[in-house]
Amino acid sequence: MKTLTTIFTLLLVTISITSCSSDDDKDNTPAFETENPLAVYYTKTGFSKVTNFINAGDYEFGLVFTPTVKGNLKAITLKLPEANPTLRVTIWDYASKAVLRSETINVETADLKVTKEISVLGLEKDKKYMITMNSNDWYKKTKEDLSNVTYPIVAGNITFNEYRWIGGKAQTFPTTVSADYNAGDLSFEFQQTE
């Protein structure tokens, strides 16, 4: 009987320790907020003057960015001054110029922000990426005095390195850099993972 009581006591202690450590692990897991860096980018650049471009020629354009922490790109967000049911958005590896992800987004209504959740794309800390869209409609945002901004622009856990563009409908890595405007609004939702 004494052996049975000892075994039962050891079993209870083991279960208690195991369940406590599981609860402790859950409590210590950091929960990071999802962030969209575009509003901070516009505030820091001073790009507040907006001009709508509609049917203004096809371009591939967007922002080069670097996460300062490891994380996941979870969604694409954008707004256009004209509806477009088949807008192509591309996420590039900046160094290799390889396409990491290509998504088609239905922008049903002009001037209304669209968010498309995508299968998670892991992003490495301190690695350069670029997000672009191919469109003939966009908002051109500049400073009131039309002067250049100085990159990099830090927006939370994302650093924007430059804005790039190239003419045409092809999914081509943009080669022209401009510092006096941004054509958008194209961004993404990012969540730190560690």
Tab-separated table of C-alpha atoms in Angstrom:
chain	number	residue	atom	x	y	z
A	1	MET	CA	0.000	0.000	0.000
A	2	LYS	CA	2.879	2.362	0.853
A	3	THR	CA	4.424	1.762	-2.608
A	4	LEU	CA	1.103	2.535	-4.299
A	5	THR	CA	0.774	5.788	-2.317
A	6	THR	CA	4.341	6.784	-3.260
A	7	ILE	CA	3.709	6.076	-6.961
A	8	PHE	CA	0.443	8.045	-6.844
A	9	THR	CA	2.183	11.008	-5.148
A	10	LEU	CA	5.007	10.999	-7.735
A	11	LEU	CA	2.463	10.895	-10.535
A	12	LEU	CA	0.582	13.906	-9.128
A	13	VAL	CA	3.827	15.886	-8.695
A	14	THR	CA	4.888	15.075	-12.276
A	15	ILE	CA	1.519	16.163	-13.693
A	16	SER	CA	1.610	19.393	-11.660
A	17	ILE	CA	5.136	20.266	-12.809
A	18	THR	CA	4.318	19.491	-16.439
A	19	SER	CA	1.119	21.543	-16.476
A	20	CYS	CA	2.806	24.485	-14.724
A	21	SER	CA	5.686	24.551	-17.154
A	22	SER	CA	3.251	24.477	-20.090
A	23	ASP	CA	1.353	27.437	-18.665
A	24	ASP	CA	4.621	29.290	-18.076
A	25	ASP	CA	5.713	28.679	-21.680
A	26	LYS	CA	2.451	30.106	-22.993
A	27	ASP	CA	2.767	33.202	-20.778
A	28	ASN	CA	6.342	33.867	-21.953
A	29	THR	CA	5.580	33.651	-25.672
A	30	PRO	CA	5.683	37.209	-26.999
A	31	ALA	CA	2.653	38.368	-28.948
A	32	PHE	CA	3.777	40.967	-31.476
A	33	GLU	CA	1.358	43.440	-33.016
A	34	THR	CA	0.780	43.459	-36.757
A	35	GLU	CA	2.014	46.705	-38.279
A	36	ASN	CA	1.485	48.541	-41.546
A	37	PRO	CA	4.367	51.005	-42.017
A	38	LEU	CA	2.879	53.183	-44.788
A	39	ALA	CA	1.286	55.925	-42.643
A	40	VAL	CA	4.542	56.436	-40.714
A	41	TYR	CA	6.438	56.517	-44.020
A	42	TYR	CA	4.199	59.285	-45.382
A	43	THR	CA	4.447	61.274	-42.150
A	44	LYS	CA	8.240	61.064	-42.057
A	45	THR	CA	8.704	61.864	-45.760
A	46	GLY	CA	6.299	64.788	-45.686
A	47	PHE	CA	4.632	63.452	-48.840
A	48	SER	CA	1.293	65.164	-48.230
A	49	LYS	CA	0.447	66.725	-51.610
A	50	VAL	CA	-1.642	64.234	-53.620
A	51	THR	CA	-2.300	64.187	-57.360
A	52	ASN	CA	-4.430	61.463	-58.962
A	53	PHE	CA	-3.124	59.778	-62.118
A	54	ILE	CA	-5.713	57.768	-64.072
A	55	ASN	CA	-4.898	55.906	-67.314
A	56	ALA	CA	-1.484	57.554	-67.218
A	57	GLY	CA	0.618	54.758	-68.745
A	58	ASP	CA	1.656	51.387	-67.350
A	59	TYR	CA	4.434	51.177	-64.775
A	60	GLU	CA	5.904	48.699	-62.288
A	61	PHE	CA	6.635	50.715	-59.138
A	62	GLY	CA	7.039	50.458	-55.392
A	63	LEU	CA	9.217	50.632	-52.314
A	64	VAL	CA	12.428	48.869	-51.326
A	65	PHE	CA	12.346	47.910	-47.653
A	66	THR	CA	14.316	46.077	-44.981
A	67	PRO	CA	12.807	44.493	-41.851
A	68	THR	CA	14.861	45.297	-38.744
A	69	VAL	CA	13.500	42.117	-37.119
A	70	LYS	CA	12.559	38.667	-38.391
A	71	GLY	CA	8.872	38.451	-39.239
A	72	ASN	CA	6.051	37.562	-41.589
A	73	LEU	CA	4.389	39.511	-44.353
A	74	LYS	CA	0.730	38.576	-43.868
A	75	ALA	CA	-1.303	40.830	-46.145
A	76	ILE	CA	-1.066	43.368	-48.952
A	77	THR	CA	-2.859	46.697	-48.685
A	78	LEU	CA	-3.470	49.260	-51.388
A	79	LYS	CA	-5.714	52.016	-52.629
A	80	LEU	CA	-6.109	53.361	-56.173
A	81	PRO	CA	-7.937	56.339	-57.702
A	82	GLU	CA	-9.602	53.948	-60.201
A	83	ALA	CA	-11.038	50.413	-59.983
A	84	ASN	CA	-8.868	47.559	-61.288
A	85	PRO	CA	-10.044	43.929	-60.999
A	86	THR	CA	-6.651	42.411	-61.916
A	87	LEU	CA	-3.957	44.502	-60.262
A	88	ARG	CA	-0.661	42.601	-60.016
A	89	VAL	CA	1.462	43.046	-56.886
A	90	THR	CA	4.945	41.539	-56.696
A	91	ILE	CA	7.270	40.977	-53.761
A	92	TRP	CA	10.912	40.762	-54.824
A	93	ASP	CA	14.182	39.606	-53.341
A	94	TYR	CA	16.156	42.815	-53.862
A	95	ALA	CA	19.636	41.275	-54.190
A	96	SER	CA	18.754	38.489	-56.633
A	97	LYS	CA	15.845	40.333	-58.293
A	98	ALA	CA	13.849	37.091	-57.961
A	99	VAL	CA	10.062	37.176	-57.618
A	100	LEU	CA	9.172	35.822	-54.177
A	101	ARG	CA	5.430	36.269	-54.506
A	102	SER	CA	3.009	37.525	-57.136
A	103	GLU	CA	-0.585	38.301	-56.182
A	104	THR	CA	-3.574	39.523	-58.184
A	105	ILE	CA	-5.784	41.918	-56.261
A	106	ASN	CA	-9.297	43.006	-57.131
A	107	VAL	CA	-9.633	46.739	-56.468
A	108	GLU	CA	-13.410	46.971	-56.851
A	109	THR	CA	-13.861	50.586	-55.788
A	110	ALA	CA	-11.752	53.679	-56.366
A	111	ASP	CA	-10.367	55.497	-53.315
A	112	LEU	CA	-11.150	52.610	-50.958
A	113	LYS	CA	-8.369	50.725	-49.159
A	114	VAL	CA	-8.205	47.029	-50.065
A	115	THR	CA	-6.548	44.420	-47.863
A	116	LYS	CA	-5.745	40.976	-49.247
A	117	GLU	CA	-4.549	38.354	-46.797
A	118	ILE	CA	-1.901	36.135	-48.359
A	119	SER	CA	-0.213	32.930	-47.323
A	120	VAL	CA	2.490	34.002	-44.900
A	121	LEU	CA	5.803	35.052	-46.434
A	122	GLY	CA	8.704	34.883	-43.970
A	123	LEU	CA	11.066	37.860	-44.102
A	124	GLU	CA	14.608	37.847	-42.743
A	125	LYS	CA	16.039	40.544	-40.518
A	126	ASP	CA	18.288	43.064	-42.348
A	127	LYS	CA	17.513	41.617	-45.820
A	128	LYS	CA	16.297	43.932	-48.596
A	129	TYR	CA	12.984	43.304	-50.349
A	130	MET	CA	10.811	45.311	-52.699
A	131	ILE	CA	7.027	45.456	-53.087
A	132	THR	CA	5.683	46.739	-56.413
A	133	MET	CA	2.436	46.989	-58.321
A	134	ASN	CA	1.827	47.260	-62.043
A	135	SER	CA	-0.766	49.887	-62.829
A	136	ASN	CA	-1.706	52.819	-65.002
A	137	ASP	CA	-3.542	54.450	-62.060
A	138	TRP	CA	-1.959	55.775	-58.863
A	139	TYR	CA	-1.757	58.577	-56.337
A	140	LYS	CA	1.395	60.638	-56.735
A	141	LYS	CA	2.445	61.966	-53.341
A	142	THR	CA	5.040	64.716	-53.000
A	143	LYS	CA	6.192	67.332	-50.532
A	144	GLU	CA	4.564	70.733	-50.935
A	145	ASP	CA	7.878	72.177	-52.159
A	146	LEU	CA	8.527	69.126	-54.408
A	147	SER	CA	11.941	68.557	-52.782
A	148	ASN	CA	13.643	65.194	-52.317
A	149	VAL	CA	13.457	63.102	-49.178
A	150	THR	CA	16.500	61.489	-47.629
A	151	TYR	CA	16.352	57.720	-47.321
A	152	PRO	CA	16.367	55.513	-45.300
A	153	ILE	CA	13.010	56.163	-43.630
A	154	VAL	CA	12.401	54.136	-40.454
A	155	ALA	CA	8.756	53.167	-39.885
A	156	GLY	CA	8.485	50.850	-36.889
A	157	ASN	CA	10.241	47.554	-37.663
A	158	ILE	CA	10.511	48.413	-41.371
A	159	THR	CA	13.154	50.632	-42.957
A	160	PHE	CA	12.299	52.029	-46.386
A	161	ASN	CA	15.440	52.302	-48.522
A	162	GLU	CA	14.153	53.883	-51.743
A	163	TYR	CA	11.299	54.193	-54.238
A	164	ARG	CA	11.759	52.578	-57.705
A	165	TRP	CA	9.863	52.393	-60.991
A	166	ILE	CA	10.076	51.217	-64.609
A	167	GLY	CA	7.708	51.677	-67.547
A	168	GLY	CA	5.675	48.863	-69.102
A	169	LYS	CA	3.198	46.094	-68.298
A	170	ALA	CA	5.833	43.378	-67.828
A	171	GLN	CA	6.750	42.021	-64.404
A	172	THR	CA	10.166	43.669	-64.540
A	173	PHE	CA	12.425	44.647	-61.649
A	174	PRO	CA	12.288	48.471	-61.458
A	175	THR	CA	15.605	50.212	-62.134
A	176	THR	CA	14.841	53.944	-61.857
A	177	VAL	CA	15.117	55.504	-58.377
A	178	SER	CA	13.192	58.665	-57.455
A	179	ALA	CA	13.394	60.565	-54.169
A	180	ASP	CA	10.951	63.424	-54.800
A	181	TYR	CA	7.695	61.409	-54.779
A	182	ASN	CA	6.000	58.091	-54.097
A	183	ALA	CA	3.312	56.568	-56.296
A	184	GLY	CA	0.981	54.491	-54.160
A	185	ASP	CA	-0.773	53.649	-51.918
A	186	LEU	CA	0.812	50.198	-51.775
A	187	SER	CA	1.890	48.592	-48.531
A	188	PHE	CA	1.728	45.433	-46.445
A	189	GLU	CA	0.998	44.057	-42.986
A	190	PHE	CA	4.055	42.767	-41.136
A	191	GLN	CA	4.299	40.865	-37.864
A	192	GLN	CA	7.513	40.316	-35.955
A	193	THR	CA	8.116	36.665	-35.032
A	194	GLU	CA	11.098	36.856	-32.693
